[in-house]
Amino acid sequence: MEQLYTLEFIWFSIVVILLTGYAILDGFDLGVGMLHLFSKKDEERRLMLNSIGPVWDGNEVWLVTAGGALFAGFPDVYATFCSSFYIPIMILLSGLIFRAVGIEFRSKRPMAWWRWMWDILFAFASFLIAFASGIVIGNLIRGLPLDANKEYIGSFTDMLNPYSLMVGLMTVALFTMHGSIYIVMKTEGVFHDKIRQWINPAIIFFIMCYAVTTAATLIYMPHMTESIKERPFFFAIALVNMFVIANIPREVYLGRDRVAFVFSCLNIICLMALYGVGTYPNIIRSIDHPDAYSLTFLNSASSALTLEILILFALIGMPMVIAYTFAVYWIFHGKVKLEPTSY
């Protein structure tokens, strides 16, 4: 029994790590996309696109892998999740598709109206992905109306509650800040100085959303603090997160853009850790009957043999994914420059 719990916890941790990797890597892609229209010159927009050009499609692999890991390790969760969030998932997938189309088609023609059309689609799709992701997370924190068969009995409009919309807006603010720091890190010259002026407003926007969402969580989602009350050492995550957020504007002010980006990544890691600790052991929480109908990593996992095989594949596959990611970022590190083959 103890061995089964260990296997379930390891696979649950792998899913969370994959989602965290996606949030960090595709988060700045989405931030760049949402900031895209704030730049009016075609050359500047091309610089923004080419800053993520070599990596944006590879970053999506983390989301696909997380979905596969959820399906293989927690099939009941996967079934309930996909049926409950069918419309948000379709919105998110549509955003991913149209973002890809916008990036690839934009520079196929030189006409201004053509490029503006794809620029708008790229920016809107990036916003849609970030906002839909936040709505999903907000509802997972709040809980879903589930019946005895663990099936969703609500509607799509039930998901558009004030708390989930608040988390959606905070996610948009988080990725906007993350993306602005990334652009500064990847550019130079006049455009670099221009983007630097965007960072402080983005940080202020995020801190405001974060403060309001945290207050709402503490007041209206008391279950999110139960694990921390039972294990006070988890409060260290919140303290670390506070210092990480406070240090981001300091690093930007000192001109240490790479360090600021590292702290922005740490911020996302801390937020995902707080989400995992707060929802533990639930993956999908029942809002009406949390003790009886919730789907946890304990009551919805695959068999011990299946998890052992999956962990074996993960031990082989994850180092390859991580190595590939590091290789791509190393090859394309440094400041972005426009070339004839650029977007």
mmCIF file of C-alpha atoms in Angstrom:
data_model
loop_
_atom_site.group_PDB
_atom_site.id
_atom_site.type_symbol
_atom_site.label_atom_id
_atom_site.label_comp_id
_atom_site.label_asym_id
_atom_site.label_seq_id
_atom_site.Cartn_x
_atom_site.Cartn_y
_atom_site.Cartn_z
ATOM 1 C CA MET A 1 0.000 0.000 0.000
ATOM 2 C CA GLU A 2 2.835 2.348 0.878
ATOM 3 C CA GLN A 3 4.547 1.492 -2.410
ATOM 4 C CA LEU A 4 1.359 2.320 -4.343
ATOM 5 C CA TYR A 5 1.092 5.684 -2.565
ATOM 6 C CA THR A 6 4.699 6.452 -3.467
ATOM 7 C CA LEU A 7 4.090 5.607 -7.130
ATOM 8 C CA GLU A 8 0.927 7.726 -7.211
ATOM 9 C CA PHE A 9 2.668 10.677 -5.587
ATOM 10 C CA ILE A 10 5.651 10.443 -7.963
ATOM 11 C CA TRP A 11 3.397 10.457 -11.023
ATOM 12 C CA PHE A 12 1.306 13.296 -9.621
ATOM 13 C CA SER A 13 4.540 15.257 -9.088
ATOM 14 C CA ILE A 14 5.631 14.535 -12.671
ATOM 15 C CA VAL A 15 2.353 15.966 -14.024
ATOM 16 C CA VAL A 16 2.780 19.103 -11.887
ATOM 17 C CA ILE A 17 6.400 19.496 -13.033
ATOM 18 C CA LEU A 18 5.360 19.211 -16.679
ATOM 19 C CA LEU A 19 2.634 21.834 -16.226
ATOM 20 C CA THR A 20 5.101 24.108 -14.433
ATOM 21 C CA GLY A 21 7.569 23.707 -17.300
ATOM 22 C CA TYR A 22 4.840 24.647 -19.754
ATOM 23 C CA ALA A 23 3.846 27.707 -17.725
ATOM 24 C CA ILE A 24 7.455 28.933 -17.608
ATOM 25 C CA LEU A 25 8.335 28.262 -21.242
ATOM 26 C CA ASP A 26 5.121 29.020 -23.087
ATOM 27 C CA GLY A 27 4.301 31.744 -20.552
ATOM 28 C CA PHE A 28 6.806 34.160 -22.042
ATOM 29 C CA ASP A 29 5.643 33.225 -25.566
ATOM 30 C CA LEU A 30 2.128 34.234 -24.569
ATOM 31 C CA GLY A 31 3.435 37.393 -22.910
ATOM 32 C CA VAL A 32 5.278 38.392 -26.071
ATOM 33 C CA GLY A 33 2.091 37.748 -28.031
ATOM 34 C CA MET A 34 -0.070 39.884 -25.748
ATOM 35 C CA LEU A 35 2.452 42.735 -25.958
ATOM 36 C CA HIS A 36 2.796 42.404 -29.726
ATOM 37 C CA LEU A 37 0.295 45.115 -30.685
ATOM 38 C CA PHE A 38 1.829 47.664 -28.296
ATOM 39 C CA SER A 39 4.675 48.035 -30.776
ATOM 40 C CA LYS A 40 3.641 49.906 -33.940
ATOM 41 C CA LYS A 41 6.678 49.418 -36.203
ATOM 42 C CA ASP A 42 6.933 46.351 -38.406
ATOM 43 C CA GLU A 43 10.631 45.881 -37.606
ATOM 44 C CA GLU A 44 9.936 45.872 -33.874
ATOM 45 C CA ARG A 45 7.154 43.337 -34.250
ATOM 46 C CA ARG A 46 9.450 41.127 -36.295
ATOM 47 C CA LEU A 47 12.047 41.319 -33.538
ATOM 48 C CA MET A 48 9.420 40.242 -31.016
ATOM 49 C CA LEU A 49 8.332 37.331 -33.194
ATOM 50 C CA ASN A 50 11.883 36.194 -33.833
ATOM 51 C CA SER A 51 12.712 36.304 -30.130
ATOM 52 C CA ILE A 52 10.348 33.348 -29.686
ATOM 53 C CA GLY A 53 10.566 32.000 -33.256
ATOM 54 C CA PRO A 54 12.981 29.107 -32.613
ATOM 55 C CA VAL A 55 11.342 27.930 -29.385
ATOM 56 C CA TRP A 56 7.592 28.594 -29.265
ATOM 57 C CA ASP A 57 6.512 25.318 -30.895
ATOM 58 C CA GLY A 58 8.874 23.244 -28.754
ATOM 59 C CA ASN A 59 7.503 24.899 -25.621
ATOM 60 C CA GLU A 60 4.054 23.497 -26.396
ATOM 61 C CA VAL A 61 5.483 19.962 -26.108
ATOM 62 C CA TRP A 62 5.377 20.328 -22.320
ATOM 63 C CA LEU A 63 1.591 20.814 -22.420
ATOM 64 C CA VAL A 64 1.081 17.846 -24.748
ATOM 65 C CA THR A 65 3.298 15.680 -22.528
ATOM 66 C CA ALA A 66 1.407 16.774 -19.412
ATOM 67 C CA GLY A 67 -1.881 15.799 -21.075
ATOM 68 C CA GLY A 68 -0.471 12.395 -21.993
ATOM 69 C CA ALA A 69 0.852 11.888 -18.465
ATOM 70 C CA LEU A 70 -2.548 12.749 -17.005
ATOM 71 C CA PHE A 71 -4.305 10.329 -19.381
ATOM 72 C CA ALA A 72 -1.918 7.464 -18.616
ATOM 73 C CA GLY A 73 -1.531 7.938 -14.868
ATOM 74 C CA PHE A 74 -4.948 9.267 -13.842
ATOM 75 C CA PRO A 75 -7.512 8.127 -16.476
ATOM 76 C CA ASP A 76 -10.542 8.960 -14.306
ATOM 77 C CA VAL A 77 -9.252 12.498 -13.794
ATOM 78 C CA TYR A 78 -8.559 12.821 -17.508
ATOM 79 C CA ALA A 79 -12.109 11.722 -18.364
ATOM 80 C CA THR A 80 -13.776 14.085 -15.888
ATOM 81 C CA PHE A 81 -11.415 16.951 -16.727
ATOM 82 C CA CYS A 82 -11.943 16.761 -20.498
ATOM 83 C CA SER A 83 -15.716 16.404 -20.245
ATOM 84 C CA SER A 84 -16.029 19.178 -17.642
ATOM 85 C CA PHE A 85 -13.726 21.652 -19.373
ATOM 86 C CA TYR A 86 -14.688 20.719 -22.918
ATOM 87 C CA ILE A 87 -15.444 24.288 -24.037
ATOM 88 C CA PRO A 88 -12.427 25.912 -22.298
ATOM 89 C CA ILE A 89 -10.167 23.198 -23.749
ATOM 90 C CA MET A 90 -11.554 23.834 -27.243
ATOM 91 C CA ILE A 91 -10.993 27.573 -26.756
ATOM 92 C CA LEU A 92 -7.424 26.930 -25.591
ATOM 93 C CA LEU A 93 -6.684 24.571 -28.491
ATOM 94 C CA SER A 94 -8.187 27.045 -30.968
ATOM 95 C CA GLY A 95 -5.909 29.706 -29.514
ATOM 96 C CA LEU A 96 -2.866 27.445 -29.924
ATOM 97 C CA ILE A 97 -3.802 26.710 -33.543
ATOM 98 C CA PHE A 98 -4.499 30.323 -34.516
ATOM 99 C CA ARG A 99 -1.381 31.546 -32.729
ATOM 100 C CA ALA A 100 0.703 29.156 -34.821
ATOM 101 C CA VAL A 101 -1.051 30.263 -37.996
ATOM 102 C CA GLY A 102 -0.538 33.931 -37.102
ATOM 103 C CA ILE A 103 3.199 33.440 -36.502
ATOM 104 C CA GLU A 104 3.787 31.437 -39.678
ATOM 105 C CA PHE A 105 1.575 33.413 -42.082
ATOM 106 C CA ARG A 106 2.411 36.964 -40.979
ATOM 107 C CA SER A 107 5.551 37.455 -43.056
ATOM 108 C CA LYS A 108 4.355 35.588 -46.139
ATOM 109 C CA ARG A 109 3.167 38.867 -47.722
ATOM 110 C CA PRO A 110 4.569 42.405 -47.422
ATOM 111 C CA MET A 111 1.209 44.258 -47.386
ATOM 112 C CA ALA A 112 0.499 46.204 -44.202
ATOM 113 C CA TRP A 113 -3.124 45.037 -43.979
ATOM 114 C CA TRP A 114 -2.015 41.398 -44.272
ATOM 115 C CA ARG A 115 0.510 41.681 -41.463
ATOM 116 C CA TRP A 116 -1.875 43.655 -39.240
ATOM 117 C CA MET A 117 -4.521 40.952 -39.655
ATOM 118 C CA TRP A 118 -2.176 38.194 -38.489
ATOM 119 C CA ASP A 119 -0.708 40.416 -35.756
ATOM 120 C CA ILE A 120 -4.186 40.920 -34.274
ATOM 121 C CA LEU A 121 -4.890 37.183 -34.490
ATOM 122 C CA PHE A 122 -1.549 36.373 -32.842
ATOM 123 C CA ALA A 123 -2.127 38.806 -29.969
ATOM 124 C CA PHE A 124 -5.756 37.763 -29.421
ATOM 125 C CA ALA A 125 -4.907 34.048 -29.521
ATOM 126 C CA SER A 126 -2.135 34.583 -26.947
ATOM 127 C CA PHE A 127 -4.556 36.402 -24.644
ATOM 128 C CA LEU A 128 -7.169 33.680 -25.148
ATOM 129 C CA ILE A 129 -4.749 30.886 -24.202
ATOM 130 C CA ALA A 130 -3.572 32.674 -21.059
ATOM 131 C CA PHE A 131 -7.064 33.682 -19.947
ATOM 132 C CA ALA A 132 -8.591 30.237 -20.625
ATOM 133 C CA SER A 133 -5.745 28.562 -18.709
ATOM 134 C CA GLY A 134 -6.406 30.842 -15.738
ATOM 135 C CA ILE A 135 -10.128 30.096 -15.802
ATOM 136 C CA VAL A 136 -9.398 26.357 -15.715
ATOM 137 C CA ILE A 137 -7.011 26.764 -12.760
ATOM 138 C CA GLY A 138 -9.478 29.021 -10.945
ATOM 139 C CA ASN A 139 -12.221 26.421 -11.223
ATOM 140 C CA LEU A 140 -9.900 23.622 -10.112
ATOM 141 C CA ILE A 141 -9.116 25.662 -6.992
ATOM 142 C CA ARG A 142 -12.759 26.570 -6.356
ATOM 143 C CA GLY A 143 -14.119 23.125 -7.175
ATOM 144 C CA LEU A 144 -16.658 21.725 -9.635
ATOM 145 C CA PRO A 145 -20.183 20.395 -9.097
ATOM 146 C CA LEU A 146 -19.730 16.623 -9.481
ATOM 147 C CA ASP A 147 -22.206 13.785 -8.983
ATOM 148 C CA ALA A 148 -21.601 10.390 -7.385
ATOM 149 C CA ASN A 149 -20.159 9.103 -10.675
ATOM 150 C CA LYS A 150 -17.574 11.920 -10.661
ATOM 151 C CA GLU A 151 -19.269 13.511 -13.666
ATOM 152 C CA TYR A 152 -19.669 17.267 -14.117
ATOM 153 C CA ILE A 153 -23.264 18.437 -13.580
ATOM 154 C CA GLY A 154 -22.766 22.169 -14.136
ATOM 155 C CA SER A 155 -22.662 24.320 -17.263
ATOM 156 C CA PHE A 156 -20.045 26.428 -19.004
ATOM 157 C CA THR A 157 -21.485 29.622 -17.527
ATOM 158 C CA ASP A 158 -20.922 28.201 -14.039
ATOM 159 C CA MET A 159 -17.221 28.280 -14.796
ATOM 160 C CA LEU A 160 -17.330 32.008 -15.492
ATOM 161 C CA ASN A 161 -17.605 32.827 -11.804
ATOM 162 C CA PRO A 162 -15.879 35.894 -10.315
ATOM 163 C CA TYR A 163 -13.058 33.894 -8.740
ATOM 164 C CA SER A 164 -12.070 32.007 -11.901
ATOM 165 C CA LEU A 165 -12.238 35.236 -13.931
ATOM 166 C CA MET A 166 -9.952 36.827 -11.327
ATOM 167 C CA VAL A 167 -7.444 33.975 -11.657
ATOM 168 C CA GLY A 168 -7.708 34.259 -15.444
ATOM 169 C CA LEU A 169 -6.827 37.963 -15.282
ATOM 170 C CA MET A 170 -3.944 37.247 -12.900
ATOM 171 C CA THR A 171 -2.609 34.641 -15.345
ATOM 172 C CA VAL A 172 -2.727 37.224 -18.142
ATOM 173 C CA ALA A 173 -0.844 39.700 -15.921
ATOM 174 C CA LEU A 174 1.722 37.045 -14.901
ATOM 175 C CA PHE A 175 2.542 36.066 -18.484
ATOM 176 C CA THR A 176 2.596 39.690 -19.616
ATOM 177 C CA MET A 177 5.244 40.484 -17.003
ATOM 178 C CA HIS A 178 7.154 37.287 -17.848
ATOM 179 C CA GLY A 179 7.070 38.086 -21.570
ATOM 180 C CA SER A 180 8.170 41.706 -21.163
ATOM 181 C CA ILE A 181 11.256 40.612 -19.194
ATOM 182 C CA TYR A 182 12.039 38.003 -21.841
ATOM 183 C CA ILE A 183 11.861 40.562 -24.683
ATOM 184 C CA VAL A 184 14.202 42.910 -22.829
ATOM 185 C CA MET A 185 16.619 40.036 -22.317
ATOM 186 C CA LYS A 186 16.565 39.156 -26.036
ATOM 187 C CA THR A 187 16.774 42.639 -27.613
ATOM 188 C CA GLU A 188 19.229 45.526 -27.738
ATOM 189 C CA GLY A 189 19.463 49.163 -28.795
ATOM 190 C CA VAL A 190 16.542 51.572 -29.051
ATOM 191 C CA PHE A 191 13.884 48.858 -29.017
ATOM 192 C CA HIS A 192 15.459 47.329 -25.902
ATOM 193 C CA ASP A 193 15.186 50.688 -24.102
ATOM 194 C CA LYS A 194 11.598 51.076 -25.281
ATOM 195 C CA ILE A 195 10.566 47.649 -23.990
ATOM 196 C CA ARG A 196 12.294 48.317 -20.667
ATOM 197 C CA GLN A 197 9.713 51.059 -20.046
ATOM 198 C CA TRP A 198 6.939 48.448 -20.327
ATOM 199 C CA ILE A 199 8.264 46.225 -17.543
ATOM 200 C CA ASN A 200 7.323 48.321 -14.490
ATOM 201 C CA PRO A 201 3.668 48.764 -15.583
ATOM 202 C CA ALA A 202 3.533 45.012 -16.253
ATOM 203 C CA ILE A 203 4.968 44.272 -12.789
ATOM 204 C CA ILE A 204 2.511 46.670 -11.121
ATOM 205 C CA PHE A 205 -0.382 45.087 -13.038
ATOM 206 C CA PHE A 206 0.686 41.615 -11.882
ATOM 207 C CA ILE A 207 1.207 42.612 -8.235
ATOM 208 C CA MET A 208 -2.253 44.230 -8.116
ATOM 209 C CA CYS A 209 -3.893 41.122 -9.598
ATOM 210 C CA TYR A 210 -1.836 38.836 -7.360
ATOM 211 C CA ALA A 211 -2.737 40.762 -4.192
ATOM 212 C CA VAL A 212 -6.472 40.781 -4.974
ATOM 213 C CA THR A 213 -6.506 37.113 -5.983
ATOM 214 C CA THR A 214 -4.549 36.085 -2.877
ATOM 215 C CA ALA A 215 -6.966 37.991 -0.644
ATOM 216 C CA ALA A 216 -9.949 36.374 -2.375
ATOM 217 C CA THR A 217 -8.346 32.931 -1.997
ATOM 218 C CA LEU A 218 -7.735 33.392 1.719
ATOM 219 C CA ILE A 219 -11.286 34.666 2.307
ATOM 220 C CA TYR A 220 -13.381 32.523 -0.014
ATOM 221 C CA MET A 221 -11.197 29.408 -0.554
ATOM 222 C CA PRO A 222 -10.134 28.451 2.993
ATOM 223 C CA HIS A 223 -9.405 24.870 1.919
ATOM 224 C CA MET A 224 -6.327 26.184 0.087
ATOM 225 C CA THR A 225 -4.637 26.907 3.421
ATOM 226 C CA GLU A 226 -5.418 23.593 5.154
ATOM 227 C CA SER A 227 -2.227 21.852 4.013
ATOM 228 C CA ILE A 228 -0.117 24.800 5.159
ATOM 229 C CA LYS A 229 -1.845 24.792 8.553
ATOM 230 C CA GLU A 230 -1.151 21.070 8.916
ATOM 231 C CA ARG A 231 2.437 21.411 7.644
ATOM 232 C CA PRO A 232 3.620 24.932 8.552
ATOM 233 C CA PHE A 233 6.951 24.509 6.763
ATOM 234 C CA PHE A 234 5.052 24.923 3.457
ATOM 235 C CA PHE A 235 4.555 28.568 4.433
ATOM 236 C CA ALA A 236 8.188 29.012 3.395
ATOM 237 C CA ILE A 237 7.016 28.769 -0.230
ATOM 238 C CA ALA A 238 4.845 31.865 0.218
ATOM 239 C CA LEU A 239 7.716 33.728 1.873
ATOM 240 C CA VAL A 240 10.131 32.791 -0.902
ATOM 241 C CA ASN A 241 7.559 33.841 -3.478
ATOM 242 C CA MET A 242 7.163 37.240 -1.809
ATOM 243 C CA PHE A 243 10.922 37.895 -1.885
ATOM 244 C CA VAL A 244 11.169 36.630 -5.475
ATOM 245 C CA ILE A 245 8.465 39.039 -6.665
ATOM 246 C CA ALA A 246 10.055 41.914 -4.723
ATOM 247 C CA ASN A 247 13.444 41.235 -6.323
ATOM 248 C CA ILE A 248 12.244 41.297 -9.946
ATOM 249 C CA PRO A 249 11.973 45.125 -10.243
ATOM 250 C CA ARG A 250 15.295 45.452 -8.410
ATOM 251 C CA GLU A 251 17.085 43.278 -10.968
ATOM 252 C CA VAL A 252 15.413 45.160 -13.821
ATOM 253 C CA TYR A 253 16.514 48.494 -12.320
ATOM 254 C CA LEU A 254 20.103 47.224 -12.040
ATOM 255 C CA GLY A 255 20.027 46.126 -15.680
ATOM 256 C CA ARG A 256 20.480 42.431 -14.876
ATOM 257 C CA ASP A 257 17.880 41.206 -17.340
ATOM 258 C CA ARG A 258 18.863 37.535 -17.234
ATOM 259 C CA VAL A 259 18.690 37.469 -13.444
ATOM 260 C CA ALA A 260 15.291 39.207 -13.567
ATOM 261 C CA PHE A 261 14.068 36.517 -15.967
ATOM 262 C CA VAL A 262 15.337 33.759 -13.659
ATOM 263 C CA PHE A 263 13.402 35.319 -10.769
ATOM 264 C CA SER A 264 10.316 35.571 -12.970
ATOM 265 C CA CYS A 265 10.648 31.819 -13.624
ATOM 266 C CA LEU A 266 11.052 31.205 -9.879
ATOM 267 C CA ASN A 267 7.874 33.207 -9.310
ATOM 268 C CA ILE A 268 5.942 30.824 -11.566
ATOM 269 C CA ILE A 269 7.494 27.803 -9.827
ATOM 270 C CA CYS A 270 6.429 29.167 -6.423
ATOM 271 C CA LEU A 271 2.893 29.879 -7.639
ATOM 272 C CA MET A 272 2.545 26.356 -9.052
ATOM 273 C CA ALA A 273 3.970 24.923 -5.822
ATOM 274 C CA LEU A 274 1.419 26.882 -3.774
ATOM 275 C CA TYR A 275 -1.340 25.606 -6.078
ATOM 276 C CA GLY A 276 -0.146 22.002 -5.666
ATOM 277 C CA VAL A 277 0.176 22.291 -1.889
ATOM 278 C CA GLY A 278 -3.187 24.025 -1.537
ATOM 279 C CA THR A 279 -5.160 21.517 -3.601
ATOM 280 C CA TYR A 280 -3.361 18.410 -2.262
ATOM 281 C CA PRO A 281 -4.442 15.624 -2.517
ATOM 282 C CA ASN A 282 -7.245 16.722 -4.852
ATOM 283 C CA ILE A 283 -6.798 17.004 -8.594
ATOM 284 C CA ILE A 284 -10.443 17.834 -9.285
ATOM 285 C CA ARG A 285 -12.263 19.011 -6.171
ATOM 286 C CA SER A 286 -16.001 18.570 -5.724
ATOM 287 C CA ILE A 287 -17.437 21.878 -4.556
ATOM 288 C CA ASP A 288 -20.561 20.328 -2.985
ATOM 289 C CA HIS A 289 -19.164 17.080 -1.547
ATOM 290 C CA PRO A 290 -15.377 17.558 -1.292
ATOM 291 C CA ASP A 291 -14.804 14.504 0.882
ATOM 292 C CA ALA A 292 -16.985 12.064 -1.040
ATOM 293 C CA TYR A 293 -16.892 13.059 -4.722
ATOM 294 C CA SER A 294 -13.494 14.686 -5.242
ATOM 295 C CA LEU A 295 -10.979 13.064 -7.567
ATOM 296 C CA THR A 296 -7.617 12.743 -5.862
ATOM 297 C CA PHE A 297 -4.355 11.239 -7.030
ATOM 298 C CA LEU A 298 -5.103 8.445 -4.543
ATOM 299 C CA ASN A 299 -8.543 7.338 -5.761
ATOM 300 C CA SER A 300 -8.108 7.893 -9.504
ATOM 301 C CA ALA A 301 -4.649 6.539 -10.320
ATOM 302 C CA SER A 302 -3.830 3.647 -12.622
ATOM 303 C CA SER A 303 -2.643 0.316 -11.243
ATOM 304 C CA ALA A 304 0.739 -0.043 -9.541
ATOM 305 C CA LEU A 305 2.149 -1.979 -12.519
ATOM 306 C CA THR A 306 0.999 0.726 -14.947
ATOM 307 C CA LEU A 307 2.566 3.474 -12.826
ATOM 308 C CA GLU A 308 5.849 1.517 -12.567
ATOM 309 C CA ILE A 309 6.004 1.220 -16.363
ATOM 310 C CA LEU A 310 5.097 4.892 -16.807
ATOM 311 C CA ILE A 311 7.776 6.034 -14.365
ATOM 312 C CA LEU A 312 10.316 3.896 -16.249
ATOM 313 C CA PHE A 313 9.363 5.632 -19.504
ATOM 314 C CA ALA A 314 9.504 8.999 -17.726
ATOM 315 C CA LEU A 315 13.013 8.286 -16.481
ATOM 316 C CA ILE A 316 14.016 7.743 -20.116
ATOM 317 C CA GLY A 317 11.876 10.420 -21.781
ATOM 318 C CA MET A 318 12.063 13.398 -19.440
ATOM 319 C CA PRO A 319 15.877 13.736 -19.563
ATOM 320 C CA MET A 320 15.600 13.728 -23.369
ATOM 321 C CA VAL A 321 12.973 16.483 -23.332
ATOM 322 C CA ILE A 322 14.991 18.538 -20.844
ATOM 323 C CA ALA A 323 18.208 18.008 -22.829
ATOM 324 C CA TYR A 324 16.495 19.023 -26.071
ATOM 325 C CA THR A 325 15.077 22.133 -24.415
ATOM 326 C CA PHE A 326 18.475 23.160 -23.032
ATOM 327 C CA ALA A 327 20.127 22.499 -26.408
ATOM 328 C CA VAL A 328 17.659 24.667 -28.311
ATOM 329 C CA TYR A 329 17.934 27.541 -25.852
ATOM 330 C CA TRP A 330 21.735 27.307 -25.874
ATOM 331 C CA ILE A 331 21.913 27.338 -29.684
ATOM 332 C CA PHE A 332 19.625 30.370 -29.933
ATOM 333 C CA HIS A 333 20.860 32.247 -26.860
ATOM 334 C CA GLY A 334 21.905 35.868 -27.146
ATOM 335 C CA LYS A 335 20.271 38.903 -28.703
ATOM 336 C CA VAL A 336 17.862 38.406 -31.578
ATOM 337 C CA LYS A 337 18.771 39.891 -34.973
ATOM 338 C CA LEU A 338 16.754 40.101 -38.177
ATOM 339 C CA GLU A 339 17.946 38.128 -41.180
ATOM 340 C CA PRO A 340 16.468 37.462 -44.635
ATOM 341 C CA THR A 341 15.066 34.144 -43.368
ATOM 342 C CA SER A 342 13.531 35.683 -40.220
ATOM 343 C CA TYR A 343 9.777 35.885 -39.618
#
